[in-house]
Short mmCIF file of C-alpha atoms in Angstrom, two decimals:
data_model
loop_
_atom_site.label_atom_id
_atom_site.label_comp_id
_atom_site.label_asym_id
_atom_site.label_seq_id
_atom_site.Cartn_x
_atom_site.Cartn_y
_atom_site.Cartn_z
CA UNK A 25 27.06 34.79 60.38
CA UNK A 26 23.45 35.68 59.77
CA UNK A 27 20.70 33.73 58.05
CA UNK A 28 20.88 36.22 55.19
CA UNK A 29 24.46 35.18 54.56
CA UNK A 30 23.37 31.57 54.12
CA UNK A 31 20.47 32.50 51.91
CA UNK A 32 22.38 34.87 49.68
CA UNK A 33 25.61 32.96 49.12
CA UNK A 34 26.79 32.28 45.59
CA UNK A 35 24.64 33.96 42.96
CA UNK A 36 22.96 32.15 40.10
CA UNK A 37 25.12 31.44 37.08
CA UNK A 38 24.73 30.07 33.55
CA UNK A 39 26.82 27.04 34.53
CA UNK A 40 24.62 26.36 37.56
CA UNK A 41 21.61 26.54 35.26
CA UNK A 42 23.15 23.77 33.17
CA UNK A 43 24.98 25.56 30.36
CA UNK A 44 28.74 25.00 30.31
CA UNK A 45 30.34 27.66 28.09
CA UNK A 46 33.82 26.25 28.67
CA UNK A 47 32.70 22.81 27.47
CA UNK A 48 31.26 24.48 24.37
CA UNK A 49 34.55 26.21 23.71
CA UNK A 50 36.39 22.91 24.13
CA UNK A 51 34.02 21.25 21.66
CA UNK A 52 34.82 23.95 19.10
CA UNK A 53 38.55 23.36 19.63
CA UNK A 54 38.07 19.65 18.94
CA UNK A 55 35.81 19.85 15.89
CA UNK A 56 37.25 22.95 14.15
CA UNK A 57 40.08 21.08 12.39
CA UNK A 58 37.63 18.32 11.41
CA UNK A 59 35.19 20.78 9.88
CA UNK A 60 37.98 22.65 8.10
CA UNK A 61 38.63 19.58 5.92
CA UNK A 62 35.19 19.95 4.32
CA UNK A 63 35.73 23.06 2.25
CA UNK A 64 35.64 24.40 -1.30
CA UNK A 65 37.60 27.16 -3.05
CA UNK A 66 34.52 29.41 -2.93
CA UNK A 67 34.51 29.54 0.88
CA UNK A 68 35.60 32.96 2.12
CA UNK A 69 37.06 33.40 5.59
CA UNK A 70 37.21 30.74 8.25
CA UNK A 71 35.20 29.28 11.12
CA UNK A 72 34.10 31.50 13.97
CA UNK A 73 32.30 34.31 12.20
CA UNK A 74 28.64 35.12 12.68
CA UNK A 75 27.87 34.05 9.10
CA UNK A 76 29.55 31.83 6.54
CA UNK A 77 30.58 33.49 3.29
CA UNK A 78 30.51 31.67 -0.04
CA UNK A 79 31.46 33.28 -3.37
CA UNK A 80 29.30 31.96 -6.23
CA UNK A 81 31.88 31.53 -8.98
CA UNK A 82 32.13 29.48 -12.14
CA UNK A 83 30.66 31.54 -14.95
CA UNK A 84 27.03 30.48 -14.52
CA UNK A 85 24.64 31.77 -17.18
CA UNK A 86 21.42 31.80 -15.15
CA UNK A 87 22.08 30.11 -11.80
CA UNK A 88 19.26 29.03 -9.53
CA UNK A 89 19.92 28.31 -5.86
CA UNK A 90 18.28 25.22 -4.38
CA UNK A 91 17.89 24.70 -0.63
CA UNK A 92 16.91 21.74 1.52
CA UNK A 93 16.56 21.15 5.27
CA UNK A 94 16.36 17.79 7.03
CA UNK A 95 17.38 15.78 10.07
CA UNK A 96 18.24 12.18 10.97
CA UNK A 97 15.18 11.17 13.00
CA UNK A 98 15.11 8.45 15.64
CA UNK A 99 18.15 6.67 14.21
CA UNK A 100 19.89 8.97 16.67
CA UNK A 101 18.42 6.90 19.52
CA UNK A 102 20.41 3.89 18.28
CA UNK A 103 23.62 5.94 18.17
CA UNK A 104 22.99 7.17 21.71
CA UNK A 105 22.25 3.66 22.99
CA UNK A 106 25.53 2.39 21.55
CA UNK A 107 27.49 5.53 22.49
CA UNK A 108 28.67 5.71 18.87
CA UNK A 109 28.32 9.17 17.38
CA UNK A 110 30.64 9.32 14.35
CA UNK A 111 28.24 8.02 11.68
CA UNK A 112 24.92 9.85 12.10
CA UNK A 113 26.54 12.98 10.69
CA UNK A 114 26.89 11.11 7.39
CA UNK A 115 23.17 10.37 7.53
CA UNK A 116 22.44 14.05 8.09
CA UNK A 117 24.41 15.13 5.02
CA UNK A 118 22.87 12.40 2.87
CA UNK A 119 19.32 13.40 3.76
CA UNK A 120 20.01 17.00 2.73
CA UNK A 121 22.27 16.76 -0.35
CA UNK A 122 20.41 13.85 -1.94
CA UNK A 123 17.27 16.00 -1.87
CA UNK A 124 19.15 18.85 -3.53
CA UNK A 125 20.41 16.71 -6.39
CA UNK A 126 16.91 15.57 -7.37
CA UNK A 127 16.47 18.79 -9.36
CA UNK A 128 20.00 18.55 -10.76
CA UNK A 129 21.55 20.96 -8.25
CA UNK A 130 25.20 20.58 -7.25
CA UNK A 131 25.48 20.83 -3.44
CA UNK A 132 27.63 23.85 -2.54
CA UNK A 133 27.56 24.11 1.23
CA UNK A 134 25.81 22.88 4.35
CA UNK A 135 25.19 24.37 7.79
CA UNK A 136 24.37 22.13 10.74
CA UNK A 137 22.48 22.57 13.98
CA UNK A 138 23.31 20.33 16.95
CA UNK A 139 21.09 20.54 20.04
CA UNK A 140 22.36 18.72 23.14
CA UNK A 141 21.19 18.25 26.71
CA UNK A 142 24.73 18.78 27.93
CA UNK A 143 27.82 19.50 25.87
CA UNK A 144 30.23 16.59 25.92
CA UNK A 145 33.04 17.95 23.73
CA UNK A 146 34.18 14.53 22.53
CA UNK A 147 30.64 13.58 21.45
CA UNK A 148 30.13 16.84 19.58
CA UNK A 149 33.48 16.38 17.85
CA UNK A 150 32.44 12.91 16.70
CA UNK A 151 29.16 14.28 15.36
CA UNK A 152 30.94 17.03 13.43
CA UNK A 153 33.49 14.52 12.11
CA UNK A 154 30.65 12.53 10.55
CA UNK A 155 29.13 15.68 9.06
CA UNK A 156 32.48 16.75 7.64
CA UNK A 157 33.08 13.28 6.19
CA UNK A 158 29.67 13.42 4.54
CA UNK A 159 30.32 16.85 3.06
CA UNK A 160 33.57 15.58 1.55
CA UNK A 161 31.73 12.65 -0.03
CA UNK A 162 29.09 15.03 -1.39
CA UNK A 163 31.62 17.57 -2.66
CA UNK A 164 30.20 20.43 -0.61
CA UNK A 165 31.61 22.67 2.10
CA UNK A 166 30.66 22.62 5.77
CA UNK A 167 30.22 26.38 5.96
CA UNK A 168 29.28 26.65 9.62
CA UNK A 169 26.75 25.66 12.20
CA UNK A 170 25.48 25.96 15.74
CA UNK A 171 25.79 23.84 18.85
CA UNK A 172 23.16 24.64 21.47
CA UNK A 173 22.99 23.30 25.02
CA UNK A 174 19.40 22.75 26.25
CA UNK A 175 19.42 21.71 29.92
CA UNK A 176 15.98 20.97 31.26
CA UNK A 177 14.63 20.27 27.78
CA UNK A 178 16.96 17.41 26.86
CA UNK A 179 18.60 14.91 29.19
CA UNK A 180 22.36 14.52 29.49
CA UNK A 181 23.52 12.36 26.59
CA UNK A 182 20.59 13.32 24.37
CA UNK A 183 21.04 15.31 21.18
CA UNK A 184 19.34 16.02 17.88
CA UNK A 185 20.70 17.06 14.49
CA UNK A 186 19.44 19.09 11.58
CA UNK A 187 21.04 20.86 8.65
CA UNK A 188 20.30 23.10 5.71
CA UNK A 189 22.13 22.72 2.42
CA UNK A 190 22.33 25.00 -0.59
CA UNK A 191 23.08 23.97 -4.16
CA UNK A 192 23.12 25.53 -7.62
CA UNK A 193 21.73 24.53 -11.00
CA UNK A 194 21.41 26.33 -14.32
CA UNK A 195 17.83 27.43 -14.97
CA UNK A 196 17.63 25.53 -18.26
CA UNK A 197 19.02 22.35 -16.71
CA UNK A 198 16.55 21.95 -13.84
CA UNK A 199 15.32 18.36 -13.71
CA UNK A 200 11.73 17.56 -12.88
CA UNK A 201 8.34 16.18 -13.92
CA UNK A 202 8.06 18.39 -17.00
CA UNK A 203 10.91 16.45 -18.63
CA UNK A 204 9.40 12.97 -18.13
CA UNK A 205 7.96 11.27 -21.23
CA UNK A 206 6.10 8.00 -21.97
CA UNK A 207 8.63 5.27 -22.68
CA UNK A 208 11.23 6.64 -20.28
CA UNK A 209 12.94 4.05 -18.12
CA UNK A 210 13.15 3.99 -14.33
CA UNK A 211 16.57 2.99 -12.98
CA UNK A 212 17.05 2.03 -9.33
CA UNK A 213 20.14 2.66 -7.22
CA UNK A 214 20.53 0.28 -4.30
CA UNK A 215 20.36 1.54 -0.73
CA UNK A 216 22.93 0.73 1.95
CA UNK A 217 20.17 -0.50 4.27
CA UNK A 218 17.50 1.28 6.27
CA UNK A 219 19.09 4.68 5.57
CA UNK A 220 17.38 7.21 7.91
CA UNK A 221 13.67 6.52 7.64
CA UNK A 222 11.29 4.20 9.46
CA UNK A 223 13.42 3.89 12.60
CA UNK A 224 10.49 4.32 14.95
CA UNK A 225 8.93 1.18 13.47
CA UNK A 226 12.27 -0.66 13.13
CA UNK A 227 13.15 0.04 16.77
CA UNK A 228 9.67 -0.97 17.93
CA UNK A 229 9.86 -4.33 16.14
CA UNK A 230 13.50 -5.27 16.63
CA UNK A 231 14.20 -3.82 20.07
CA UNK A 232 10.83 -3.76 21.86
CA UNK A 233 8.82 -6.63 20.37
CA UNK A 234 11.71 -8.98 19.49
CA UNK A 235 13.89 -7.94 22.44
CA UNK A 236 17.00 -8.12 20.27
CA UNK A 237 20.28 -6.76 21.59
CA UNK A 238 22.03 -4.02 19.64
CA UNK A 239 25.35 -5.65 20.47
CA UNK A 240 24.25 -9.19 19.54
CA UNK A 241 25.55 -10.81 16.36
CA UNK A 242 22.84 -11.51 13.77
CA UNK A 243 23.65 -14.30 11.32
CA UNK A 244 21.46 -12.87 8.56
CA UNK A 245 23.38 -9.58 8.68
CA UNK A 246 26.86 -10.99 9.24
CA UNK A 247 27.35 -8.37 11.96
CA UNK A 248 25.66 -7.00 15.06
CA UNK A 249 22.19 -5.52 15.01
CA UNK A 250 23.63 -2.16 16.05
CA UNK A 251 26.10 -2.17 13.16
CA UNK A 252 23.28 -2.95 10.74
CA UNK A 253 21.04 -0.21 12.12
CA UNK A 254 23.83 2.40 12.14
CA UNK A 255 24.97 1.70 8.57
CA UNK A 256 25.17 5.24 7.13
CA UNK A 257 22.76 6.46 4.48
CA UNK A 258 24.38 6.29 1.06
CA UNK A 259 25.28 9.68 -0.41
CA UNK A 260 24.39 9.67 -4.11
CA UNK A 261 24.97 13.35 -4.96
CA UNK A 262 28.21 13.00 -6.96
CA UNK A 263 26.94 9.84 -8.69
CA UNK A 264 23.72 11.56 -9.76
CA UNK A 265 25.59 14.60 -11.06
CA UNK A 266 27.94 12.35 -13.05
CA UNK A 267 24.95 10.49 -14.48
CA UNK A 268 23.21 13.73 -15.48
CA UNK A 269 26.39 14.95 -17.17
CA UNK A 270 26.73 11.82 -19.33
CA UNK A 271 23.13 10.78 -20.06
CA UNK A 272 19.72 12.29 -20.66
CA UNK A 273 18.31 12.19 -17.13
CA UNK A 274 14.75 13.48 -16.89
CA UNK A 275 14.63 13.60 -13.08
CA UNK A 276 15.81 11.88 -9.93
CA UNK A 277 13.83 10.69 -6.92
CA UNK A 278 15.29 10.40 -3.42
CA UNK A 279 13.50 7.55 -1.63
CA UNK A 280 12.88 8.68 1.95
CA UNK A 281 9.83 8.76 4.22
CA UNK A 282 6.78 7.49 2.37
CA UNK A 283 8.66 4.86 0.44
CA UNK A 284 9.44 4.24 -3.21
CA UNK A 285 6.05 4.69 -4.88
CA UNK A 286 5.00 7.77 -2.91
CA UNK A 287 8.27 9.60 -3.49
CA UNK A 288 8.42 8.67 -7.17
CA UNK A 289 4.90 10.02 -7.61
CA UNK A 290 6.23 13.45 -6.54
CA UNK A 291 8.37 13.69 -9.71
CA UNK A 292 5.84 12.23 -12.15
CA UNK A 293 3.66 14.53 -14.27
CA UNK A 294 -0.10 14.23 -14.38
CA UNK A 295 -1.23 11.72 -17.00
CA UNK A 296 1.80 9.44 -16.67
CA UNK A 297 2.49 6.54 -14.35
CA UNK A 298 5.70 4.70 -13.43
CA UNK A 299 5.13 0.95 -13.37
CA UNK A 300 7.72 -0.69 -11.11
CA UNK A 301 8.48 -4.40 -10.80
CA UNK A 302 9.26 -5.75 -7.32
CA UNK A 303 10.65 -8.88 -8.95
CA UNK A 304 13.73 -7.00 -10.17
CA UNK A 305 15.43 -6.95 -6.77
CA UNK A 306 15.61 -8.61 -3.35
CA UNK A 307 15.56 -6.25 -0.34
CA UNK A 308 18.27 -6.71 2.30
CA UNK A 309 17.53 -9.22 5.10
CA UNK A 310 16.80 -6.45 7.63
CA UNK A 311 13.57 -5.60 5.80
CA UNK A 312 12.33 -9.19 5.84
CA UNK A 313 13.19 -9.47 9.54
CA UNK A 314 11.14 -6.38 10.38
CA UNK A 315 8.20 -7.60 8.28
CA UNK A 316 8.21 -11.11 9.78
CA UNK A 317 8.90 -10.32 13.43
CA UNK A 318 6.52 -7.39 13.50
CA UNK A 319 3.90 -8.97 11.26
CA UNK A 320 4.08 -5.79 9.21
CA UNK A 321 1.89 -5.80 6.11
CA UNK A 322 3.55 -5.33 2.73
CA UNK A 323 1.77 -2.03 2.11
CA UNK A 324 3.03 -0.70 5.44
CA UNK A 325 6.59 -1.82 4.64
CA UNK A 326 6.41 -0.17 1.21
CA UNK A 327 5.31 3.19 2.59
CA UNK A 328 7.66 3.22 5.59
CA UNK A 329 11.02 1.96 4.28
CA UNK A 330 13.10 2.35 1.13
CA UNK A 331 13.02 -1.47 0.75
CA UNK A 332 16.48 -1.48 -0.84
CA UNK A 333 16.10 1.40 -3.31
CA UNK A 334 17.67 4.65 -2.12
CA UNK A 335 17.63 6.76 -5.27
CA UNK A 336 15.87 6.53 -8.63
CA UNK A 337 16.75 8.04 -12.00
CA UNK A 338 14.31 8.38 -14.87
CA UNK A 339 16.24 8.39 -18.14
CA UNK A 340 15.55 8.49 -21.85
CA UNK A 341 15.11 4.92 -23.21
CA UNK A 342 18.10 5.21 -25.56
CA UNK A 343 20.39 6.03 -22.61
CA UNK A 344 19.55 3.09 -20.35
CA UNK A 345 22.66 1.01 -21.09
CA UNK A 346 24.92 4.01 -20.75
CA UNK A 347 23.29 5.02 -17.49
CA UNK A 348 23.74 1.56 -15.99
CA UNK A 349 27.37 1.55 -17.13
CA UNK A 350 28.07 4.96 -15.56
CA UNK A 351 26.60 3.95 -12.21
CA UNK A 352 28.28 0.53 -12.22
CA UNK A 353 31.65 2.17 -12.90
CA UNK A 354 31.02 4.32 -9.83
CA UNK A 355 30.34 1.19 -7.75
CA UNK A 356 26.61 1.87 -7.38
CA UNK A 357 24.37 -1.19 -7.48
CA UNK A 358 21.77 -0.41 -10.14
CA UNK A 359 19.12 -2.06 -12.28
CA UNK A 360 16.15 -1.36 -14.53
CA UNK A 361 13.19 -0.95 -12.20
CA UNK A 362 10.32 -0.13 -14.55
CA UNK A 363 8.96 2.10 -17.28
CA UNK A 364 6.89 5.25 -17.65
CA UNK A 365 3.54 4.86 -19.39
CA UNK A 366 0.40 6.86 -20.02
CA UNK A 367 -1.94 6.33 -17.12
CA UNK A 368 -5.26 4.60 -17.70
CA UNK A 369 -8.39 6.70 -17.35
CA UNK A 370 -9.51 5.13 -14.06
CA UNK A 371 -10.60 8.29 -12.31
CA UNK A 372 -7.59 8.11 -9.95
CA UNK A 373 -4.36 10.05 -10.06
CA UNK A 374 -1.97 7.19 -9.34
CA UNK A 375 1.46 8.14 -10.65
CA UNK A 376 3.63 5.25 -9.44
CA UNK A 377 2.65 1.62 -8.86
CA UNK A 378 4.56 -1.38 -7.53
CA UNK A 379 3.71 -4.72 -9.14
CA UNK A 380 4.68 -8.33 -8.41
CA UNK A 381 6.55 -9.77 -5.44
CA UNK A 382 10.11 -9.57 -4.21
CA UNK A 383 12.05 -12.79 -4.75
CA UNK A 384 12.96 -14.53 -1.46
CA UNK A 385 11.00 -12.04 0.62
#
């Protein structure tokens, strides 16, 4: 046997480079029936094609398609630390469809992208289960997606998620700043917790500075820290569409990165300002814990976290009681948050302001 034989033994392969095609195929076998549950009558064909087909039906007069892309952020690090992967898919769907509904669009379908360091079929299946569950809650189809193995770029056990969703709205029913009027009322919908924003700060304070254990029980939460931090983002899409169908909604506002005031300013027209009262609600204990243990200033909290408000509706003043009744019947915590007024001529362009203090915060 020569030296050349030793040097030129088995050739290079995709598997040796870190990509396991068989594991990918096994992952598809596991998640295909889970994804199939999240469908709609307009979906044409099945999983496995190069593109998802969706027939736009329903007798629309002048349909506009709306599209949104988002991810979950560093909340994924908590899921990976706890080896619990079946809830962050819900967060992914929420971040996409609740952006779509802001303009009044009904979410139609979603396509996901899962990047992993190494395909673990059971983990991928759990991720897709969460995405499918979220699509069912949102009333949209999981039309397809991609799972990509990235050895050398991501470590084993690491993954990231993103998705794009598409919705539809009639051209004359698009919600937005042009519909907002002085005297309109701002209605808040309660969040389920941190949702999917501010996790870099939350993890820094709770895990690094405070040295808290994700598996440790926290009396203020009534559960473990990990359970609190992995609470899925609430999906408001169907609730918002029901509200728009029964009341005169001017616009919605999805409270994500940037906080309540900054996001609400995005749907306020020039010349008007939304005055919001912090005294109308008490944020969940997790927000106070982050503020106290991290010595985080109120302004920083307000622009980093949702502070207990996940979605906002601006409605005509005569429809306030009806709007609150609709949301309450759908088991959404809601309250009157503030009013829309003409902005003072101060030389600034402030379109949303928070006033007062939170009770017990």
